[in-house]
Coordinates of C-alpha atoms in Angstrom, one line a residue:
Chain A
X1 CA -1.0 13.4 -23.2
X2 CA 2.4 11.9 -22.9
X3 CA 2.3 8.2 -21.2
X4 CA 3.6 8.0 -17.8
X5 CA 6.4 5.7 -19.0
X6 CA 7.7 8.7 -20.9
X7 CA 8.2 10.6 -17.7
X8 CA 9.5 7.3 -15.8
X9 CA 12.3 6.9 -18.4
X10 CA 13.2 10.6 -18.3
X11 CA 13.8 10.7 -14.5
X12 CA 15.5 7.5 -14.3
X13 CA 17.8 8.6 -17.1
X14 CA 18.5 12.0 -15.5
X15 CA 19.1 10.5 -12.0
X16 CA 21.3 7.4 -13.5
X17 CA 23.5 10.0 -15.2
X18 CA 23.9 12.0 -12.0
X19 CA 24.8 8.8 -10.1
X20 CA 26.9 7.2 -12.8
X21 CA 29.1 10.5 -13.2
X22 CA 29.4 10.6 -9.3
X23 CA 30.7 7.0 -9.5
X24 CA 33.4 8.0 -12.1
X25 CA 34.3 11.1 -9.9
X26 CA 34.6 8.7 -6.7
X27 CA 36.7 6.4 -9.0
X28 CA 39.4 9.0 -9.3
X29 CA 38.9 11.0 -6.0
X30 CA 37.8 8.2 -3.4
X31 CA 36.2 9.5 -0.3
X32 CA 38.2 9.3 2.9
X33 CA 35.3 7.4 4.7
X34 CA 34.3 4.5 2.6
X35 CA 31.2 2.5 2.6
X36 CA 31.0 -1.4 2.8
X37 CA 31.8 -2.9 -0.6
X38 CA 32.6 0.6 -1.9
X39 CA 35.4 -1.2 -4.1
X40 CA 32.5 -2.6 -6.2
X41 CA 31.6 0.9 -7.3
X42 CA 28.0 0.6 -7.0
X43 CA 27.3 4.1 -8.1
X44 CA 28.9 3.1 -11.7
X45 CA 27.1 -0.2 -12.5
X46 CA 23.8 0.9 -10.7
X47 CA 23.9 4.3 -12.4
X48 CA 24.3 2.4 -15.7
X49 CA 21.4 0.1 -15.2
X50 CA 19.2 3.1 -14.3
X51 CA 20.4 4.9 -17.6
X52 CA 19.7 1.9 -19.7
X53 CA 16.1 1.4 -18.3
X54 CA 15.4 5.2 -18.4
X55 CA 16.5 5.3 -22.0
X56 CA 14.5 2.3 -23.2
X57 CA 11.5 3.6 -21.7
X58 CA 12.0 7.1 -22.9
X59 CA 12.8 6.2 -26.6
X60 CA 9.9 3.7 -26.7
X61 CA 7.4 6.4 -25.8
X62 CA 8.9 9.7 -27.1
X63 CA 6.3 10.0 -29.8
X64 CA 3.5 8.2 -28.2
X65 CA 0.3 9.9 -26.9
X66 CA -2.5 8.5 -24.7
Chain B
X1 CA 24.2 6.7 14.6
X2 CA 24.7 10.3 13.7
X3 CA 22.4 11.5 11.0
X4 CA 23.0 10.3 7.4
X5 CA 25.0 13.1 5.9
X6 CA 23.7 14.3 2.4
X7 CA 26.1 15.7 0.0
X8 CA 25.5 18.1 -2.9
X9 CA 24.9 15.2 -5.1
X10 CA 22.3 13.8 -2.9
X11 CA 20.5 17.1 -2.8
X12 CA 20.3 17.3 -6.6
X13 CA 18.8 13.9 -6.6
X14 CA 16.0 14.8 -4.1
X15 CA 15.4 18.0 -6.0
X16 CA 15.1 16.3 -9.5
X17 CA 12.3 14.3 -7.8
X18 CA 10.4 17.2 -6.5
X19 CA 10.9 19.1 -9.7
X20 CA 9.1 16.1 -11.5
X21 CA 6.3 15.6 -9.3
X22 CA 5.5 19.2 -9.2
X23 CA 5.9 19.6 -12.9
X24 CA 3.9 16.7 -13.6
X25 CA 1.0 18.2 -11.5
X26 CA 1.2 21.2 -13.8
X27 CA 1.6 19.5 -17.0
X28 CA -1.5 17.3 -16.1
X29 CA -3.6 20.2 -14.9
X30 CA -4.5 21.1 -18.7
X31 CA -5.8 17.6 -19.1
X32 CA -8.0 17.4 -16.2
X33 CA -11.2 19.3 -17.3
X34 CA -14.2 17.1 -16.1
X35 CA -14.9 15.6 -12.7
X36 CA -14.3 12.1 -14.2
X37 CA -10.7 13.1 -15.2
X38 CA -10.2 14.5 -11.5
X39 CA -11.7 11.7 -9.5
X40 CA -11.1 8.7 -11.9
X41 CA -8.2 9.8 -13.9
X42 CA -10.6 9.9 -16.9
X43 CA -11.1 6.1 -16.8
X44 CA -8.5 5.4 -19.6
X45 CA -5.6 3.8 -17.9
X46 CA -4.2 0.5 -19.2
X47 CA -3.8 -2.6 -16.9
X48 CA -0.1 -1.8 -16.5
X49 CA -0.7 1.9 -15.1
X50 CA -3.7 0.8 -13.0
X51 CA -2.0 -2.4 -11.7
X52 CA 1.1 -0.5 -10.7
X53 CA -0.6 2.3 -9.2
X54 CA -3.0 -0.2 -7.3
X55 CA -0.1 -1.8 -5.8
X56 CA 2.1 1.3 -5.1
X57 CA -0.9 3.2 -3.1
X58 CA -0.1 0.6 -0.6
X59 CA 3.6 0.9 -0.9
X60 CA 4.2 3.7 1.3
X61 CA 7.7 4.4 3.2
X62 CA 6.0 3.7 6.5
X63 CA 5.3 0.2 5.4
X64 CA 8.9 -0.2 3.7
X65 CA 10.4 0.8 7.1
X66 CA 7.8 -1.0 9.1
X67 CA 8.2 -4.2 7.4
X68 CA 11.8 -4.3 7.1
X69 CA 11.8 -3.7 11.0
X70 CA 9.1 -6.4 11.6
X71 CA 11.4 -8.8 9.8
X72 CA 14.1 -7.9 12.4
X73 CA 11.6 -8.4 15.1
X74 CA 9.4 -11.5 13.8
X75 CA 11.7 -13.1 11.0
X76 CA 10.3 -14.4 7.7
X77 CA 6.9 -14.8 9.0
X78 CA 6.5 -11.0 7.7
X79 CA 6.6 -12.3 4.1
X80 CA 3.0 -13.7 4.8
X81 CA 1.9 -10.0 4.4
X82 CA 3.0 -10.0 0.9
X83 CA 2.0 -13.5 -0.1
X84 CA -1.0 -15.0 1.7
X85 CA -1.8 -11.7 3.2
X86 CA -2.3 -10.1 -0.4
X87 CA -2.3 -12.4 -3.3
X88 CA -5.5 -14.5 -2.8
X89 CA -7.4 -11.4 -2.0
X90 CA -6.1 -9.6 -5.1
X91 CA -7.1 -12.5 -7.4
X92 CA -10.5 -12.7 -5.8
X93 CA -10.9 -8.9 -6.3
X94 CA -9.9 -9.3 -10.1
X95 CA -11.9 -12.5 -10.9
X96 CA -15.1 -12.2 -8.8
X97 CA -15.7 -8.7 -7.3
X98 CA -14.4 -6.3 -10.1
X99 CA -17.1 -7.0 -12.6
X100 CA -19.6 -5.7 -10.0
X101 CA -17.7 -2.8 -9.0
X102 CA -16.8 -1.5 -12.6
X103 CA -20.0 -2.4 -14.4
X104 CA -22.1 -0.4 -11.7
X105 CA -20.1 2.6 -12.9
X106 CA -19.6 3.6 -9.1
X107 CA -17.1 6.3 -8.1
X108 CA -16.4 5.0 -4.5
X109 CA -16.8 1.9 -2.4
X110 CA -19.6 3.8 -0.5
X111 CA -21.2 4.4 -3.8
X112 CA -21.6 0.4 -4.2
X113 CA -23.1 0.3 -0.8
X114 CA -25.7 3.2 -1.9
X115 CA -26.8 1.1 -4.9
X116 CA -26.6 -2.4 -3.1
X117 CA -28.3 -1.4 0.2
X118 CA -29.3 2.4 1.1
X119 CA -28.2 5.8 1.8
X120 CA -27.5 5.2 5.7
X121 CA -25.2 2.4 5.0
X122 CA -23.3 4.4 2.5
X123 CA -23.0 7.5 4.6
X124 CA -21.7 5.3 7.7
X125 CA -19.0 3.7 5.6
X126 CA -18.2 7.2 3.7
X127 CA -17.9 8.9 7.2
X128 CA -15.8 6.2 8.8
X129 CA -13.5 5.9 5.7
X130 CA -13.1 9.8 5.5
X131 CA -12.1 9.8 9.2
X132 CA -9.8 6.7 8.8
X133 CA -8.1 8.3 5.8
X134 CA -7.5 11.5 7.3
X135 CA -6.1 9.9 10.5
X136 CA -3.8 7.6 8.5
X137 CA -2.7 10.5 6.1
X138 CA -1.8 12.6 9.3
X139 CA 0.0 9.6 11.1
X140 CA 1.8 9.1 7.7
X141 CA 3.0 12.7 7.7
X142 CA 4.0 12.6 11.4
X143 CA 5.9 9.5 10.6
X144 CA 7.9 11.0 7.5
X145 CA 9.1 13.9 9.8
X146 CA 10.0 11.6 12.6
X147 CA 12.2 9.5 10.2
X148 CA 13.8 12.5 8.4
X149 CA 14.4 13.9 11.9
X150 CA 16.0 10.8 13.3
X151 CA 18.0 10.0 10.2
X152 CA 18.6 12.9 8.2
X153 CA 18.3 15.5 11.1
X154 CA 16.0 17.7 9.3
X155 CA 13.6 20.0 11.0
X156 CA 10.2 18.6 11.8
X157 CA 7.9 21.7 10.5
X158 CA 10.1 22.2 7.4
X159 CA 9.7 18.4 6.4
X160 CA 6.0 18.3 7.2
X161 CA 5.1 21.6 5.4
X162 CA 7.3 20.9 2.4
X163 CA 5.9 17.4 1.6
X164 CA 2.2 18.6 2.6
X165 CA 2.5 21.5 0.2
X166 CA 3.8 19.5 -2.7
X167 CA 1.0 16.8 -2.3
X168 CA -1.6 19.7 -2.2
X169 CA -0.2 21.1 -5.3
X170 CA -0.1 18.2 -7.4
X171 CA -3.1 16.3 -6.1
X172 CA -5.1 19.5 -6.1
X173 CA -4.3 20.5 -9.8
X174 CA -5.0 17.1 -11.3
X175 CA -6.5 14.8 -8.9
X176 CA -6.2 11.0 -9.1
X177 CA -4.4 11.3 -12.6
X178 CA -1.3 13.0 -11.0
X179 CA -1.7 10.7 -7.9
X180 CA -1.4 7.9 -10.1
X181 CA 1.6 9.2 -12.3
X182 CA 3.5 10.0 -9.2
X183 CA 2.7 6.4 -7.6
X184 CA 4.2 4.8 -10.5
X185 CA 7.3 7.0 -10.4
X186 CA 7.4 6.0 -6.6
X187 CA 7.2 2.5 -7.6
X188 CA 10.5 2.7 -9.8
X189 CA 12.2 5.1 -7.2
X190 CA 11.7 2.3 -4.6
X191 CA 12.9 -0.6 -6.7
X192 CA 16.0 1.4 -7.9
X193 CA 16.4 3.1 -4.7
X194 CA 16.2 0.3 -2.3
X195 CA 16.7 -3.2 -4.1
X196 CA 20.2 -2.2 -4.2
X197 CA 20.3 -2.8 -0.3
X198 CA 19.6 -6.4 -0.9
X199 CA 21.9 -6.9 -3.7
X200 CA 24.8 -5.4 -1.5
X201 CA 23.8 -7.9 1.3
X202 CA 23.9 -10.9 -1.1
X203 CA 27.3 -9.6 -2.4
X204 CA 28.4 -9.3 1.2
X205 CA 27.6 -12.7 2.2
X206 CA 28.1 -14.5 -0.9
X207 CA 24.5 -15.8 -1.8
X208 CA 20.8 -15.9 -0.6
X209 CA 21.4 -19.2 0.8
X210 CA 24.3 -18.0 3.2
X211 CA 21.8 -15.4 4.5
X212 CA 19.3 -17.8 5.1
X213 CA 21.5 -20.4 7.1
X214 CA 22.8 -17.8 9.3
X215 CA 19.3 -16.9 10.6
X216 CA 17.9 -18.9 13.8
X217 CA 15.2 -21.5 12.8
X218 CA 12.2 -19.4 14.3
X219 CA 13.1 -16.7 11.8
X220 CA 14.0 -18.4 8.4
X221 CA 10.8 -20.4 7.5
X222 CA 7.3 -19.5 6.6
X223 CA 5.1 -22.4 7.6
X224 CA 7.0 -25.1 9.3
X225 CA 6.9 -23.7 12.7
X226 CA 3.4 -22.4 12.4
X227 CA 1.8 -25.3 14.2
X228 CA 3.1 -24.3 17.6
X229 CA 2.8 -20.6 18.5
X230 CA 5.8 -20.8 20.9
X231 CA 8.2 -21.9 18.2
X232 CA 7.9 -19.1 15.6
X233 CA 8.8 -15.3 16.0
X234 CA 5.4 -14.0 15.7
X235 CA 3.9 -16.4 18.3
X236 CA 1.0 -17.2 16.2
X237 CA -0.8 -20.4 15.0
X238 CA -1.2 -21.2 11.4
X239 CA -5.2 -20.9 11.9
X240 CA -4.6 -17.1 13.1
X241 CA -2.6 -16.5 9.8
X242 CA -4.9 -17.9 7.6
X243 CA -8.1 -16.7 9.0
X244 CA -7.0 -13.2 10.5
X245 CA -4.4 -12.3 7.8
X246 CA -4.9 -14.5 5.0
X247 CA -8.7 -14.1 5.1
X248 CA -10.1 -11.1 6.9
X249 CA -7.3 -8.4 7.1
X250 CA -6.1 -9.3 3.6
X251 CA -9.6 -9.4 1.7
X252 CA -10.7 -6.6 3.9
X253 CA -8.0 -4.3 2.7
X254 CA -7.4 -5.6 -1.1
X255 CA -11.0 -6.0 -2.0
X256 CA -12.8 -3.1 -0.2
X257 CA -10.4 -0.3 0.8
X258 CA -11.2 2.3 -1.7
X259 CA -7.8 4.0 -1.4
X260 CA -6.2 0.9 -3.5
X261 CA -9.5 -0.2 -5.3
X262 CA -9.9 3.4 -6.9
X263 CA -6.9 2.8 -8.8
X264 CA -8.4 -0.2 -10.6
X265 CA -11.6 2.0 -11.2
X266 CA -9.5 4.3 -13.4
X267 CA -9.0 1.3 -16.0
X268 CA -10.2 1.9 -19.5
X269 CA -12.6 -0.9 -19.5
X270 CA -13.7 -3.9 -17.5
X271 CA -11.1 -6.6 -18.9
X272 CA -8.4 -3.9 -18.0
X273 CA -9.9 -3.4 -14.6
X274 CA -10.0 -7.1 -13.9
X275 CA -6.4 -7.6 -15.0
X276 CA -5.0 -4.6 -13.1
X277 CA -5.1 -6.3 -9.5
X278 CA -3.9 -9.5 -11.3
X279 CA -0.7 -8.0 -12.7
X280 CA -0.2 -6.0 -9.1
X281 CA -0.2 -9.6 -7.5
X282 CA 3.0 -10.5 -9.3
X283 CA 5.0 -7.3 -8.1
X284 CA 3.5 -7.7 -4.6
X285 CA 5.0 -11.2 -4.5
X286 CA 8.5 -9.7 -5.6
X287 CA 8.5 -7.3 -2.7
X288 CA 9.7 -9.6 -0.1
X289 CA 13.0 -9.8 -2.0
X290 CA 13.4 -6.0 -1.3
X291 CA 11.7 -5.5 2.2
X292 CA 12.1 -9.1 3.9
X293 CA 15.6 -9.8 2.4
X294 CA 16.9 -6.3 3.9
X295 CA 15.4 -7.3 7.3
X296 CA 17.1 -10.5 7.2
X297 CA 20.4 -9.0 6.2
X298 CA 20.0 -6.7 9.2
X299 CA 19.3 -9.6 11.4
X300 CA 22.5 -11.5 10.2
X301 CA 24.6 -8.4 10.5
X302 CA 23.6 -7.4 14.0
X303 CA 24.4 -11.0 15.3
X304 CA 27.9 -10.7 14.3
X305 CA 29.7 -8.2 16.4
X306 CA 32.6 -7.8 14.1
X307 CA 30.0 -6.2 11.4
X308 CA 29.7 -3.0 13.4
X309 CA 25.8 -3.0 12.7
X310 CA 23.5 -2.2 15.4
X311 CA 19.9 -0.9 15.3
X312 CA 19.3 2.5 17.2
X313 CA 17.9 2.4 20.6
X314 CA 15.3 5.0 21.8
X315 CA 14.9 5.1 25.5
X316 CA 16.4 1.6 26.0
X317 CA 14.0 0.0 23.4
X318 CA 15.3 -1.1 20.1
X319 CA 14.2 1.0 17.2
X320 CA 13.3 -1.6 14.5
X321 CA 12.5 1.1 12.0
X322 CA 16.1 2.0 12.0
X323 CA 17.1 -1.1 10.0
X324 CA 16.6 0.1 6.6
X325 CA 18.2 3.7 7.0
X326 CA 21.3 1.9 8.6
X327 CA 21.6 -0.5 5.7
X328 CA 21.6 2.5 3.3
X329 CA 24.1 4.2 5.4
X330 CA 26.3 1.2 5.4
X331 CA 26.2 0.3 1.7
X332 CA 25.5 3.4 -0.2
X333 CA 27.9 5.9 -1.3
X334 CA 27.2 9.7 -2.1
X335 CA 24.7 9.8 -4.9
X336 CA 23.1 6.6 -4.3
X337 CA 22.1 7.8 -0.6
X338 CA 20.2 10.6 -2.3
X339 CA 18.4 8.1 -4.3
X340 CA 17.8 5.9 -1.3
X341 CA 16.4 9.0 0.6
X342 CA 14.3 10.0 -2.6
X343 CA 12.7 6.6 -2.5
X344 CA 11.6 6.9 1.2
X345 CA 10.4 10.4 0.7
X346 CA 8.5 9.3 -2.5
X347 CA 6.9 6.4 -0.6
X348 CA 5.8 8.9 2.1
X349 CA 4.4 11.5 -0.2
X350 CA 2.7 8.9 -2.5
X351 CA 1.2 7.3 0.6
X352 CA -0.1 10.6 1.7
X353 CA -1.4 11.6 -1.9
X354 CA -3.1 8.2 -2.2
X355 CA -5.1 8.9 1.1
X356 CA -5.9 12.6 0.2
X357 CA -7.1 11.5 -3.5
X358 CA -9.3 8.8 -2.0
X359 CA -10.6 11.2 0.8
X360 CA -11.6 14.0 -1.9
X361 CA -13.5 11.4 -3.9
X362 CA -15.5 9.9 -0.9
X363 CA -16.0 13.6 0.6
X364 CA -17.2 14.8 -2.6
X365 CA -19.7 12.0 -3.7
X366 CA -20.7 10.3 -0.4
X367 CA -20.9 13.1 2.0
X368 CA -21.0 16.5 0.0
X369 CA -23.2 15.4 -2.8
X370 CA -25.2 12.9 -0.7
X371 CA -26.0 15.0 2.2
X372 CA -25.2 18.7 1.6
X373 CA -25.9 19.4 -1.9
X374 CA -27.9 16.9 -3.8
X375 CA -28.2 18.9 -7.1
X376 CA -24.4 19.9 -7.3
X377 CA -23.2 20.1 -11.1
X378 CA -20.1 18.3 -12.4
X379 CA -18.3 21.7 -12.6
X380 CA -19.2 22.3 -9.0
X381 CA -18.0 18.9 -7.9
X382 CA -14.9 19.4 -9.6
X383 CA -14.3 22.6 -7.6
X384 CA -15.4 20.9 -4.3
X385 CA -13.0 18.1 -5.1
X386 CA -10.2 20.8 -5.5
X387 CA -11.1 22.4 -2.3
X388 CA -11.4 19.1 -0.3
X389 CA -7.9 18.2 -1.5
X390 CA -6.7 21.3 0.2
X391 CA -8.9 21.0 3.4
X392 CA -7.7 17.2 3.7
X393 CA -4.1 18.2 3.6
X394 CA -4.7 21.0 6.3
X395 CA -6.5 18.3 8.4
X396 CA -3.7 15.9 7.9
X397 CA -1.3 18.5 9.0
X398 CA -3.5 19.0 12.0
X399 CA -3.4 15.3 12.7
X400 CA 0.3 15.2 12.2
X401 CA 0.9 17.7 15.1
X402 CA -1.6 15.8 17.2
X403 CA 0.3 12.7 16.5
X404 CA 3.5 14.6 17.5
X405 CA 2.0 15.4 20.9
X406 CA 0.7 11.7 21.3
X407 CA 3.5 9.6 19.5
X408 CA 1.8 6.3 20.8
X409 CA -1.0 7.0 18.3
X410 CA 1.3 5.3 15.7
X411 CA 0.8 1.9 17.4
X412 CA -3.0 2.1 16.6
X413 CA -2.5 2.3 12.7
X414 CA -3.1 -1.7 12.3
X415 CA -6.0 -1.3 15.0
X416 CA -7.8 1.3 12.9
X417 CA -7.7 -0.8 9.6
X418 CA -9.3 -3.6 11.6
X419 CA -12.0 -1.3 13.0
X420 CA -13.1 -0.2 9.6
X421 CA -12.0 -2.8 7.0
X422 CA -12.4 -6.2 8.7
X423 CA -16.4 -5.9 9.2
X424 CA -16.7 -3.8 5.9
X425 CA -15.4 -7.1 4.1
X426 CA -18.2 -9.0 5.7
X427 CA -20.9 -6.5 4.3
X428 CA -19.4 -6.4 0.9
X429 CA -19.0 -10.4 0.5
X430 CA -22.7 -10.9 1.7
X431 CA -23.8 -7.9 -0.5
X432 CA -22.2 -9.2 -3.6
X433 CA -23.0 -12.9 -3.2
X434 CA -26.2 -13.1 -1.4
X435 CA -29.2 -11.5 -2.8
X436 CA -31.5 -11.7 0.2
X437 CA -29.1 -9.6 2.6
X438 CA -30.8 -6.5 3.5
X439 CA -30.3 -2.7 3.9
X440 CA -31.1 -3.1 7.7
X441 CA -29.0 -6.4 8.1
X442 CA -26.0 -4.4 6.4
X443 CA -26.2 -1.3 8.3
X444 CA -26.7 -3.0 11.8
X445 CA -24.3 -5.7 11.0
X446 CA -21.5 -3.0 10.0
X447 CA -22.3 -1.0 13.1
X448 CA -22.0 -4.1 15.5
X449 CA -19.0 -5.3 13.7
X450 CA -17.2 -2.0 13.8
X451 CA -18.1 -1.5 17.6
X452 CA -17.2 -5.2 18.5
X453 CA -13.6 -4.6 16.9
X454 CA -13.2 -1.3 18.8
X455 CA -14.5 -2.9 22.1
X456 CA -12.0 -6.0 21.7
X457 CA -9.0 -3.5 21.1
X458 CA -10.1 -1.3 24.0
X459 CA -10.9 -4.3 26.3
X460 CA -7.3 -5.5 26.0
X461 CA -5.7 -2.0 26.1
X462 CA -7.5 -1.1 29.3
X463 CA -7.2 -4.7 30.8
X464 CA -10.9 -5.4 31.0
X465 CA -10.2 -9.0 29.8
X466 CA -7.0 -11.1 28.8
X467 CA -5.7 -10.8 25.3
X468 CA -5.6 -14.7 25.2
X469 CA -9.2 -14.7 25.1
X470 CA -9.2 -13.2 21.7
X471 CA -5.9 -15.2 20.5
X472 CA -6.7 -18.6 22.2
X473 CA -2.9 -18.7 22.8
X474 CA -0.8 -18.4 26.0
X475 CA 1.9 -16.5 24.2
X476 CA 1.3 -13.0 22.8
X477 CA 2.2 -10.5 20.2
X478 CA 0.6 -7.6 18.8
X479 CA 0.6 -8.8 15.5
X480 CA -1.2 -12.1 16.5
X481 CA -3.8 -9.9 18.4
X482 CA -4.5 -7.8 15.3
X483 CA -4.9 -10.8 13.3
X484 CA -7.5 -12.5 15.6
X485 CA -9.3 -9.3 16.4
X486 CA -10.0 -8.8 12.7
X487 CA -11.2 -12.3 12.4
X488 CA -13.7 -12.0 15.2
X489 CA -14.9 -8.4 14.0
X490 CA -15.4 -10.1 10.8
X491 CA -17.4 -13.0 12.0
X492 CA -19.6 -10.9 14.2
X493 CA -20.4 -8.5 11.4
X494 CA -21.0 -11.5 9.1
X495 CA -23.4 -13.2 11.6
X496 CA -25.3 -10.1 12.6
X497 CA -25.9 -9.0 9.2
X498 CA -27.3 -12.4 8.3
X499 CA -29.5 -12.8 11.4
X500 CA -30.9 -9.3 11.0
X501 CA -31.4 -9.9 7.1
X502 CA -33.6 -12.9 8.0
X503 CA -36.0 -10.8 9.9
X504 CA -36.1 -7.5 7.8
X505 CA -37.6 -6.3 4.5
X506 CA -35.7 -7.5 1.6
X507 CA -35.1 -5.7 -1.7
X508 CA -36.7 -6.9 -5.0
X509 CA -34.5 -9.0 -6.9
X510 CA -34.9 -6.8 -10.2
X511 CA -33.4 -3.8 -8.2
X512 CA -30.2 -5.8 -7.5
X513 CA -29.4 -6.7 -11.2
X514 CA -25.6 -5.8 -11.8
X515 CA -25.1 -5.8 -8.2
X516 CA -25.1 -9.2 -7.1
X517 CA -23.8 -12.6 -8.4
X518 CA -26.6 -14.9 -9.6
X519 CA -28.6 -12.1 -10.5
X520 CA -26.4 -10.5 -13.0
X521 CA -25.8 -11.8 -16.6
X522 CA -22.1 -12.4 -17.0
X523 CA -20.7 -10.1 -19.8
X524 CA -19.3 -12.4 -22.7
X525 CA -16.3 -10.9 -24.2
X526 CA -16.6 -12.8 -27.4
X527 CA -14.2 -15.6 -28.2
X528 CA -10.9 -14.7 -26.5
X529 CA -8.1 -17.5 -26.2
X530 CA -7.9 -18.7 -22.5
X531 CA -4.3 -17.3 -22.4
X532 CA -5.6 -13.9 -22.9
X533 CA -8.2 -13.9 -20.3
X534 CA -7.6 -12.5 -16.8
X535 CA -8.3 -16.0 -15.6
X536 CA -5.1 -17.3 -17.1
X537 CA -3.2 -14.5 -15.5
X538 CA -4.7 -15.5 -12.0
X539 CA -3.8 -19.1 -12.6
X540 CA -0.1 -18.3 -13.4
X541 CA -0.1 -16.0 -10.2
X542 CA -1.7 -18.9 -8.0
X543 CA 1.1 -21.3 -9.1
X544 CA 3.8 -18.8 -8.4
X545 CA 2.3 -18.2 -5.1
X546 CA 2.1 -21.8 -4.2
X547 CA 5.9 -22.2 -5.5
X548 CA 7.1 -19.4 -3.2
X549 CA 5.2 -20.9 -0.1
X550 CA 6.7 -24.3 -0.9
X551 CA 10.1 -23.0 -1.6
X552 CA 10.3 -21.1 1.8
X553 CA 8.1 -23.3 3.7

């Protein structure tokens, strides 16, 4: 059985990619109604943090079985 | 506030989560072949898995919304729930209680009561726990629908049925194993989905210090105003905090509530089981930086009219639970809104799955096998566990609709815990550490303790007597009343158990080996350096706990 960390890595990576790409899109096409601190582009840096965490967990556990 | 609008991207994030948890249920189905796999996740989990699941079973969305809202209401005193209200109990469980639980190979807490005392004490606790679990599960379901309806404009029935069916599928397929898997995913969803609120608040105000300095004095300290109940937001004296929350409610919940302790039972060996709650204590201590900090940011924002931040009002009363969703709406752009909503959904569903997986175990072993079918085979029990999961979800749905008709039932959640858990902790403590406590002493002590807790609650509710009789204070708050009622219920159960035990038949010492400290030979683990022992981890946790309390004194 795959360890839970494999699945955590997978879901964080997938969600992180969606959030990061949304951030890139919002960078070029800013929404009309802006959220507070939207100028800091939280989608981009938070998405990257999620992808990094997710990939570390995924790669460390991709061949492990428990 | 209008409903938080979700875009296609937000829906994609939510659907990814649903796809994952259902997919995990199906994936784990083929590894769930025995009743031990279903009820105890095969007893093969590492300390990290068991520890995070142990913590996450308690980390429901109701708690996240409620504690952020409570911080808005009571200030930083709410952090006591995460520090003195959890950490000492977790350390006590890992160091002193787990060896008795784990070594006796029990499958549930009522199972320990059977071995230590007798069948009637087990059945009493089993039935009380099963009722409490289904009640709490249903109230959770209702609360989820309420939140989704209020903040997202979702339909009540659709919200309740979709989440109930999802939980029924993945818990029904692989029991505790999938409950634990989804709880760990929920743990990450909550940190990634909600910690950003605190970070954005810090960015907006410049630093954590800036936020603390803008809070009123009654709201930004932990202990320094606890000598006089009129000077802190919670209206409580430090003795009530220490005895009611720090001792009875905390130890009653973290060391005897089967919902959380079941996760530690899934560990692969005794040392791992002991380490699980110790590891969890570190993450518990970190949670105020997510929950309490968000509440404090909400206080600071709402005290500044220029911020445009204001909590919702329901019928002229402030809706404190709206603090966290409003902060999500304030800071999160599209995509992140989906992540924030997923974190709340994950919290709600994992909370429900936790209750259902604990219920199916107690029902199967402590009620069905104990009363209805003593000769049931393992394969039959596995089938009964799956049916109990479905039935538990259906009863939870019924309770949720009942709660919808009587919304004030939500106010009784804390009270329900103090009826069942507070007296039980006295029974367990005496049972594990005093050999001459008798089965009759435990049974009648539990009956009197639970009844007294209920009567104290009813007495105040129906004005039979003044609340100050319980709280010993001229100023009152619901929270202070809960703490003090738990303390008195514990003390009554403790005293009655001892008195009756003095006059009733004791069990032979030989029968209690492995169940009571002093009669049980301690298991030697060979030569292990101190830094690799659970005691070392407990020591570090204790030091961090003391530093945090001094830092925010």
